[in-house]
Coordinates of C-alpha atoms and ligand atoms in Angstrom, one line a residue:
M735 CA 115.5 51.4 63.9
A736 CA 112.7 53.0 65.8
V737 CA 111.9 56.1 63.8
K738 CA 109.7 55.6 60.8
V739 CA 109.3 58.0 57.9
D740 CA 105.8 58.6 56.4
I741 CA 106.8 59.0 52.7
E742 CA 103.5 60.8 51.9
R743 CA 104.1 63.5 54.4
C744 CA 107.8 63.9 54.1
T745 CA 108.8 67.0 51.9
G746 CA 112.5 66.3 52.1
C747 CA 113.1 69.7 53.8
G748 CA 116.2 68.3 55.6
L749 CA 115.4 69.8 59.0
C750 CA 115.6 66.3 60.5
V751 CA 119.1 65.9 59.1
K752 CA 120.2 69.1 61.0
A753 CA 118.4 68.0 64.1
C754 CA 119.9 64.5 64.4
P755 CA 122.9 64.5 66.8
Y756 CA 124.0 61.0 65.5
G757 CA 124.1 61.7 61.7
A758 CA 121.5 59.0 61.3
V759 CA 119.3 60.8 58.8
T760 CA 120.0 61.6 55.1
V761 CA 117.7 62.9 52.4
Q762 CA 117.5 60.8 49.3
D763 CA 115.2 61.5 46.3
R764 CA 113.6 64.3 48.5
K765 CA 112.7 61.9 51.3
A766 CA 114.2 61.4 54.7
V767 CA 116.0 58.0 55.2
M768 CA 117.0 56.6 58.6
S769 CA 120.1 54.6 59.0
D770 CA 120.9 52.1 61.8
R771 CA 122.7 54.9 63.7
C772 CA 119.3 56.0 64.8
T773 CA 119.0 55.8 68.6
S774 CA 115.3 56.9 68.7
C775 CA 116.3 60.0 70.7
G776 CA 113.4 61.8 69.2
A777 CA 115.3 65.0 68.2
C778 CA 114.1 64.6 64.5
L779 CA 110.5 64.2 65.6
A780 CA 110.5 67.6 67.3
A781 CA 112.1 69.2 64.2
C782 CA 109.8 67.8 61.5
P783 CA 107.3 70.5 60.4
T784 CA 105.0 68.0 58.6
E785 CA 104.8 65.3 61.3
A786 CA 106.2 62.8 58.8
L787 CA 108.3 61.1 61.5
A788 CA 107.1 58.7 64.1
S789 CA 108.8 56.6 66.8
D790 CA 107.7 53.1 67.6
L791 CA 109.0 53.4 71.1
P792 CA 106.4 53.6 73.8
P793 CA 105.8 57.2 74.9
R794 CA 107.9 58.3 77.8
V795 CA 106.0 58.0 81.1
E796 CA 106.6 61.2 83.1
V797 CA 106.3 61.1 86.8
D798 CA 104.8 63.7 89.0
P799 CA 107.7 64.9 91.1
S800 CA 105.4 66.2 93.8
Q801 CA 104.6 62.6 94.6
Y802 CA 108.2 61.9 95.7
R803 CA 109.7 63.1 98.9
D804 CA 112.9 62.7 101.0
V805 CA 116.5 61.9 100.4
W806 CA 117.6 58.3 100.9
V807 CA 121.0 56.9 101.4
I808 CA 122.0 53.2 101.2
A809 CA 124.4 52.5 104.1
E810 CA 127.4 50.2 103.8
H811 CA 129.2 48.4 106.5
R812 CA 132.2 46.0 106.8
E813 CA 133.0 43.8 109.7
G814 CA 130.4 45.4 111.9
R815 CA 131.6 49.0 111.2
L816 CA 130.0 51.6 109.0
H817 CA 131.8 52.5 105.8
R818 CA 132.8 56.1 106.1
T819 CA 131.0 56.8 102.7
S820 CA 127.7 56.2 104.4
L821 CA 128.3 59.1 106.8
E822 CA 129.6 61.3 104.0
L823 CA 126.5 60.6 102.0
L824 CA 124.4 61.5 105.1
G825 CA 126.2 64.8 105.4
C826 CA 125.4 65.5 101.7
A827 CA 121.8 64.2 102.1
R828 CA 121.2 66.6 105.0
K829 CA 122.2 69.6 102.8
L830 CA 120.1 68.4 99.9
A831 CA 117.1 67.9 102.2
E832 CA 117.3 71.4 103.7
G833 CA 115.8 73.5 100.9
P834 CA 112.8 71.4 99.9
G835 CA 112.2 70.4 103.6
H836 CA 112.8 66.7 102.9
Q837 CA 113.6 64.1 105.6
V838 CA 116.7 62.0 105.4
A839 CA 116.4 58.2 105.5
V840 CA 119.0 55.4 105.5
L841 CA 118.6 51.8 104.4
L842 CA 120.6 49.5 106.5
M843 CA 120.7 45.9 105.4
G844 CA 122.6 43.0 106.9
Q845 CA 122.4 40.6 109.8
H846 CA 123.1 41.8 113.4
V847 CA 123.6 45.3 112.3
S848 CA 121.0 47.1 114.4
G849 CA 123.8 48.6 116.5
L850 CA 124.8 50.7 113.5
A851 CA 121.4 52.6 113.4
A852 CA 122.4 54.9 116.3
P853 CA 125.6 56.2 114.6
L854 CA 123.5 56.8 111.4
I855 CA 121.0 58.8 113.3
A856 CA 123.8 60.7 115.0
G857 CA 125.3 61.3 111.6
G858 CA 122.1 62.9 110.2
A859 CA 119.4 60.3 109.5
D860 CA 115.8 61.0 110.5
T861 CA 114.8 57.4 109.8
V862 CA 116.7 54.2 109.5
F863 CA 115.0 51.4 107.6
L864 CA 116.5 48.3 109.1
A865 CA 116.3 45.1 107.2
E866 CA 118.0 42.2 109.1
A867 CA 117.9 38.6 107.8
D868 CA 120.3 35.7 107.4
H869 CA 120.3 36.0 103.7
L870 CA 121.4 39.7 103.9
D871 CA 124.4 38.8 106.1
R872 CA 126.8 39.5 103.2
Y873 CA 126.2 41.9 100.3
Q874 CA 124.7 40.2 97.3
T875 CA 123.3 42.0 94.3
L876 CA 119.9 40.3 94.0
P877 CA 118.7 40.1 97.6
Y878 CA 119.9 43.6 98.3
S879 CA 118.3 45.1 95.2
R880 CA 115.0 43.4 96.0
V881 CA 114.9 45.0 99.4
V882 CA 115.8 48.5 98.1
A883 CA 113.5 48.3 95.1
D884 CA 110.5 47.2 97.2
L885 CA 111.0 50.0 99.7
V886 CA 111.5 52.6 97.0
R887 CA 108.2 51.5 95.3
D888 CA 106.4 51.7 98.6
H889 CA 107.8 55.0 99.9
R890 CA 108.7 57.0 96.8
P891 CA 111.9 58.9 97.8
A892 CA 112.9 61.9 95.6
I893 CA 116.6 61.1 95.7
L894 CA 118.5 57.9 96.2
L895 CA 122.2 57.9 96.9
C896 CA 124.8 55.1 97.1
G897 CA 128.6 55.3 97.5
A898 CA 130.6 54.8 94.3
T899 CA 132.2 51.9 96.1
F900 CA 132.5 48.3 94.9
Q901 CA 129.1 47.6 96.4
G902 CA 127.4 50.8 95.3
R903 CA 128.8 50.4 91.7
D904 CA 127.3 46.9 91.6
L905 CA 123.9 47.7 93.3
A906 CA 123.0 51.0 91.7
P907 CA 122.8 49.9 88.0
R908 CA 120.7 46.9 89.0
L909 CA 118.3 49.2 90.9
A910 CA 118.2 51.6 87.9
R911 CA 117.2 48.7 85.7
R912 CA 114.6 47.3 88.1
L913 CA 113.0 50.7 88.8
D914 CA 113.4 52.0 85.3
L915 CA 115.5 55.0 86.5
G916 CA 118.4 57.0 85.2
L917 CA 121.7 56.8 87.1
T918 CA 124.5 59.3 87.4
A919 CA 127.6 57.3 88.4
D920 CA 130.6 58.6 90.3
C921 CA 129.3 62.1 91.2
T922 CA 131.6 64.6 92.7
G923 CA 129.0 67.3 93.3
L924 CA 125.3 67.3 94.0
E925 CA 122.9 70.2 94.5
I926 CA 119.2 71.0 94.2
G927 CA 118.7 73.3 91.2
P928 CA 116.3 76.3 91.0
D929 CA 113.8 74.0 89.3
G930 CA 113.9 71.6 92.2
H931 CA 115.7 68.8 90.3
L932 CA 118.9 67.2 91.5
Y933 CA 122.0 68.6 89.6
Q934 CA 124.5 65.8 89.5
T935 CA 128.1 66.7 88.6
R936 CA 130.7 64.2 87.5
P937 CA 133.9 64.2 85.4
A938 CA 133.2 63.2 81.8
F939 CA 135.3 62.6 78.6
G940 CA 138.3 61.2 80.5
G941 CA 137.9 63.9 83.1
N942 CA 138.5 66.7 80.7
V943 CA 135.1 68.3 81.4
M944 CA 132.8 68.3 84.4
A945 CA 129.3 67.4 83.2
T946 CA 126.1 68.3 85.2
I947 CA 123.3 65.9 84.7
V948 CA 119.6 66.2 85.5
S949 CA 116.9 63.5 85.5
P950 CA 113.7 65.5 85.1
Y951 CA 111.5 62.6 84.0
A952 CA 112.3 59.9 86.5
R953 CA 112.0 59.6 90.3
P954 CA 113.9 58.9 92.4
Q955 CA 116.9 60.7 91.0
M956 CA 119.7 58.2 91.6
A957 CA 123.4 58.9 91.9
T958 CA 126.5 57.1 93.2
V959 CA 128.9 59.5 94.9
R960 CA 132.7 59.2 95.1
P961 CA 134.1 58.4 98.5
G962 CA 136.0 61.1 100.2
I963 CA 134.2 64.0 98.4
M964 CA 131.3 64.9 100.7
E965 CA 131.7 66.0 104.2
A966 CA 130.3 63.9 107.1
L967 CA 128.5 65.8 109.8
V968 CA 130.0 66.0 113.3
P969 CA 128.1 63.2 115.0
D970 CA 125.4 64.4 117.4
P971 CA 124.5 61.5 119.8
A972 CA 121.6 63.6 121.0
R973 CA 119.9 63.6 117.6
K974 CA 116.5 61.7 117.6
G975 CA 115.5 59.4 114.8
E976 CA 113.1 56.6 114.1
I977 CA 114.2 53.0 113.4
V978 CA 111.7 51.1 111.1
Q979 CA 112.1 47.3 111.0
I980 CA 111.7 45.9 107.5
R981 CA 110.7 42.2 106.9
A982 CA 113.0 40.9 104.2
E983 CA 111.9 37.5 102.8
A984 CA 114.4 35.3 101.1
H985 CA 113.5 34.5 97.5
P986 CA 115.3 31.3 96.2
G987 CA 115.7 32.9 92.8
D988 CA 117.8 35.7 94.3
L989 CA 120.2 33.4 96.2
L990 CA 122.3 32.3 93.2
I991 CA 125.7 32.8 94.9
R992 CA 126.9 30.8 97.9
L993 CA 129.9 32.2 99.8
I994 CA 132.3 29.4 100.5
R995 CA 135.4 31.2 101.7
E996 CA 136.6 34.7 102.1
T997 CA 140.3 35.6 101.5
K998 CA 141.5 39.1 102.2
A999 CA 143.8 40.6 99.6
E1000 CA 147.1 41.8 101.0
R1001 CA 147.1 45.6 100.5
D1002 CA 149.1 48.5 101.5
R1003 CA 146.4 50.2 103.6
V1004 CA 146.4 53.9 103.2
D1005 CA 144.1 56.0 105.2
F1006 CA 144.1 59.3 103.4
H1007 CA 140.8 60.1 105.0
K1008 CA 142.5 60.5 108.4
A1009 CA 145.6 62.3 107.1
R1010 CA 145.8 66.0 108.0
I1011 CA 148.7 66.5 105.7
I1012 CA 149.5 64.7 102.5
V1013 CA 152.8 64.9 100.6
A1014 CA 152.3 63.9 97.0
G1015 CA 154.8 63.4 94.2
G1016 CA 154.6 63.3 90.4
R1017 CA 156.8 62.5 87.5
G1018 CA 159.1 65.4 88.5
V1019 CA 160.3 63.3 91.5
G1020 CA 162.3 61.4 89.0
G1021 CA 162.0 57.8 90.3
P1022 CA 161.6 55.6 93.3
E1023 CA 164.7 57.0 95.0
G1024 CA 163.4 60.5 94.6
F1025 CA 160.4 59.5 96.7
N1026 CA 162.8 59.0 99.7
L1027 CA 163.0 62.8 99.9
L1028 CA 159.2 63.0 100.0
R1029 CA 159.1 60.2 102.6
D1030 CA 161.5 62.2 104.8
L1031 CA 159.3 65.2 104.6
A1032 CA 156.1 63.2 105.2
Q1033 CA 157.7 61.6 108.2
A1034 CA 158.9 64.9 109.7
M1035 CA 155.4 66.3 109.2
G1036 CA 153.4 63.2 110.2
A1037 CA 151.9 63.1 106.7
E1038 CA 150.7 60.4 104.3
L1039 CA 152.5 59.9 101.0
G1040 CA 150.6 59.9 97.7
G1041 CA 151.2 60.4 94.1
T1042 CA 149.9 60.9 90.6
R1043 CA 148.8 58.2 88.2
V1044 CA 152.1 58.5 86.3
V1045 CA 154.1 57.5 89.4
V1046 CA 151.7 54.6 89.9
E1047 CA 152.0 53.5 86.3
E1048 CA 155.8 53.8 86.6
G1049 CA 155.6 51.5 89.7
W1050 CA 157.2 54.1 92.0
L1051 CA 154.1 53.9 94.3
P1052 CA 151.3 51.3 94.6
Y1053 CA 147.8 52.1 93.3
E1054 CA 146.5 52.5 96.9
R1055 CA 148.4 55.8 97.0
Q1056 CA 147.1 57.2 93.7
I1057 CA 145.2 60.5 94.1
G1058 CA 142.8 61.9 91.6
Q1059 CA 139.9 61.0 89.5
T1060 CA 140.7 57.3 89.1
G1061 CA 142.5 57.1 92.5
Q1062 CA 141.4 58.4 95.8
S1063 CA 139.8 61.8 96.5
V1064 CA 141.4 63.6 99.5
R1065 CA 140.6 66.6 101.7
P1066 CA 143.5 67.1 104.1
E1067 CA 144.3 70.4 105.8
V1068 CA 147.5 70.7 103.8
Y1069 CA 148.3 69.1 100.4
I1070 CA 151.9 69.4 99.3
A1071 CA 152.2 68.7 95.6
C1072 CA 155.8 68.0 94.5
G1073 CA 156.8 67.8 90.9
L1074 CA 153.4 67.2 89.6
S1075 CA 151.8 69.3 86.9
G1076 CA 148.2 69.4 88.3
A1077 CA 146.4 67.7 85.4
I1078 CA 142.6 68.1 85.6
Q1079 CA 142.3 64.4 86.6
H1080 CA 144.6 64.9 89.5
R1081 CA 143.1 68.2 90.6
A1082 CA 139.7 66.6 90.7
G1083 CA 140.9 64.6 93.7
I1084 CA 142.5 67.4 95.7
L1085 CA 140.4 70.5 95.3
D1086 CA 138.7 70.1 98.7
S1087 CA 142.1 70.3 100.5
R1088 CA 142.2 73.3 102.8
Y1089 CA 145.6 74.5 101.6
I1090 CA 147.5 73.4 98.6
V1091 CA 151.3 73.9 98.5
A1092 CA 152.8 73.5 95.0
I1093 CA 156.5 72.8 94.5
N1094 CA 157.2 72.9 90.8
R1095 CA 160.1 74.3 88.8
D1096 CA 157.8 75.4 86.0
P1097 CA 156.1 78.7 87.0
D1098 CA 153.3 78.0 84.4
A1099 CA 152.4 74.5 85.7
P1100 CA 148.6 74.3 86.2
I1101 CA 149.0 73.2 89.8
H1102 CA 150.2 76.7 90.6
Q1103 CA 146.7 78.0 89.6
V1104 CA 145.0 76.1 92.4
A1105 CA 147.8 76.4 94.9
D1106 CA 147.6 78.7 98.0
F1107 CA 151.4 78.7 98.3
R1108 CA 153.6 78.4 95.2
L1109 CA 157.2 77.4 95.4
V1110 CA 158.9 77.6 92.0
G1111 CA 162.1 75.6 92.1
D1112 CA 163.7 72.2 91.9
L1113 CA 162.0 69.8 94.4
H1114 CA 165.3 68.0 95.0
K1115 CA 166.5 71.2 96.6
V1116 CA 163.2 72.6 98.0
V1117 CA 162.0 69.4 99.7
P1118 CA 165.1 68.6 101.8
A1119 CA 165.3 72.3 102.8
L1120 CA 161.6 72.1 103.9
T1121 CA 162.3 68.9 105.8
R1122 CA 165.2 70.5 107.6
L1123 CA 163.1 73.4 108.5
V1124 CA 160.2 71.3 109.8
R1125 CA 162.7 69.2 111.9
E1126 CA 164.2 72.4 113.4
R1127 CA 160.9 73.8 114.2
T1128 CA 159.4 70.6 115.7
G1129 CA 162.6 69.4 117.3
S1130 CA 162.2 66.1 115.4
T1131 CA 165.5 64.4 114.8
T1132 CA 164.1 61.3 113.1
E1133 CA 165.8 60.4 109.8
A1134 CA 164.1 58.0 107.4
Ligands
LIG1461 C1 140.7 58.9 82.3 C2 141.9 59.4 83.0 C3 142.0 59.3 84.4 C4 143.1 59.8 85.1 N1 143.2 59.7 86.4 C5 144.2 60.2 87.1 C6 144.3 60.2 88.5 O1 143.4 59.7 89.2 N2 145.3 60.8 89.1 C7 146.3 61.4 88.4 O2 147.3 61.9 89.0 N3 146.3 61.4 87.0 C8 145.3 60.8 86.4 N4 145.3 60.8 85.0 C9 146.6 61.3 84.3 C10 146.7 62.8 84.2 O3 146.0 63.2 83.0 C11 148.1 63.2 84.1 O4 148.7 62.5 83.0 C12 148.9 63.0 85.3 O5 148.3 63.4 86.5 C13 150.3 63.7 85.2 O6 151.1 63.2 86.2 P1 152.3 64.1 86.7 O7 151.8 65.5 87.2 O8 153.1 63.3 87.7 O9 153.3 64.3 85.5 P2 153.5 65.5 84.5 O10 152.2 66.0 83.9 O11 154.5 65.0 83.5 O12 154.1 66.6 85.4 C14 155.4 66.6 85.9 C15 155.6 67.9 86.6 O13 156.8 67.9 87.3 C16 157.5 69.2 87.2 N5 158.9 68.9 87.5 C17 159.8 68.1 86.7 N6 161.0 68.0 87.4 C18 160.8 68.8 88.5 C19 161.7 69.1 89.5 N7 163.0 68.6 89.5 N8 161.3 69.9 90.5 C20 160.1 70.4 90.5 N9 159.2 70.1 89.5 C21 159.6 69.3 88.5 C22 157.2 69.5 85.8 O14 157.4 71.0 85.6 C23 155.8 69.1 85.6 O15 154.9 70.1 85.9 C24 144.2 60.4 84.3 C25 144.1 60.5 82.9 C26 143.0 60.0 82.3 C27 142.9 60.2 80.8

């Protein structure tokens, strides 16, 4: 318990009881009493009119935001190729940098990765901090966080972005701890607010609300961003940027993991990112056989096949094809939603689609509210009719 009550000063007015969001304070014998539910949030301190409450936590150190500039992105690569999230983050970073006149920098770590600096500059980076060393060849938490933390301390960026990928989800919390920062994980929206702070939006409470989070007291403001949400810029090979070589020393204490062997998991590779059209199904498809209708339509249109969490849980489609908050986010030209209700967690992954077509027999299904084209009817009739139409129009005769 970190809030103490000065019995002499406390009048038992109870304002602290009202102010406490955790129900940690009671008044007994006209004196405030703290329970172990107290989180030291400080709400009661501000409410107490007699200054009878004191926290034994060290006072918060507030930074001067004017001392922090620029938007930084941590780049990721696999097998010599940039992870697409790095370019999406760069697109986002450029927009964030525009208003305050920030520069955009990328941290590129690895071994023999200097060839990736040019595409990063073409994708929007003004500066690439390039740290190449044997011990950075494969991602490891401690050596990578050391490089980033040292650079951040030296250069003081205002914003630091990582992909909400396996790597980013591992690295970002470690950095937050090392640098004593807040971290907003898995953001789906970022913008600079009127007060100059970064407004970081992410689904919360199981995706039932979108929460916008601000870190006014810490710099840099750090967020991980969901892959597939932000838009990469059209690469401009004529863009000019600076490459700054960074010396990254190996620290024996960081090298706790030795890679002995790498085995690739067999996975159904689904590249929703490249798909111009996606045909997705939900519970209303009725079972794995029902998906054959959707497969026919997808094949006729040259589309990818996806589905809701329900169909993945039912085993009708593999997880790689799940779309939504806990699956993949997609942004095709056309998203054809068949027999799915459009729950908020599903919609969170499709709202950047250019056109949404809903096929649902319930005219009140939520998916119709976000659809550009609404087809109210039984998908078992509508989908084959649509497939026939597409085949007639395109001259395609291929049957699945
Ligand atoms: C933390 C959390 C994360 C989640 N993440 C995801 C996620 O990433 N992706 C996701 O999809 N869900 C996710 N969910 C689940 C989500 O809340 C919904 O339960 C799910 O999306 C519903 O799937 P559905 O639309 O297939 O099924 P339902 O909600 O049951 O909808 C079925 C729809 O099919 C229609 N229908 C039925 N028969 C026919 C027919 N013959 N013809 C036409 N229409 C028909 C019905 O009218 C109905 O609207 C998550 C939930 C939680 C709590």
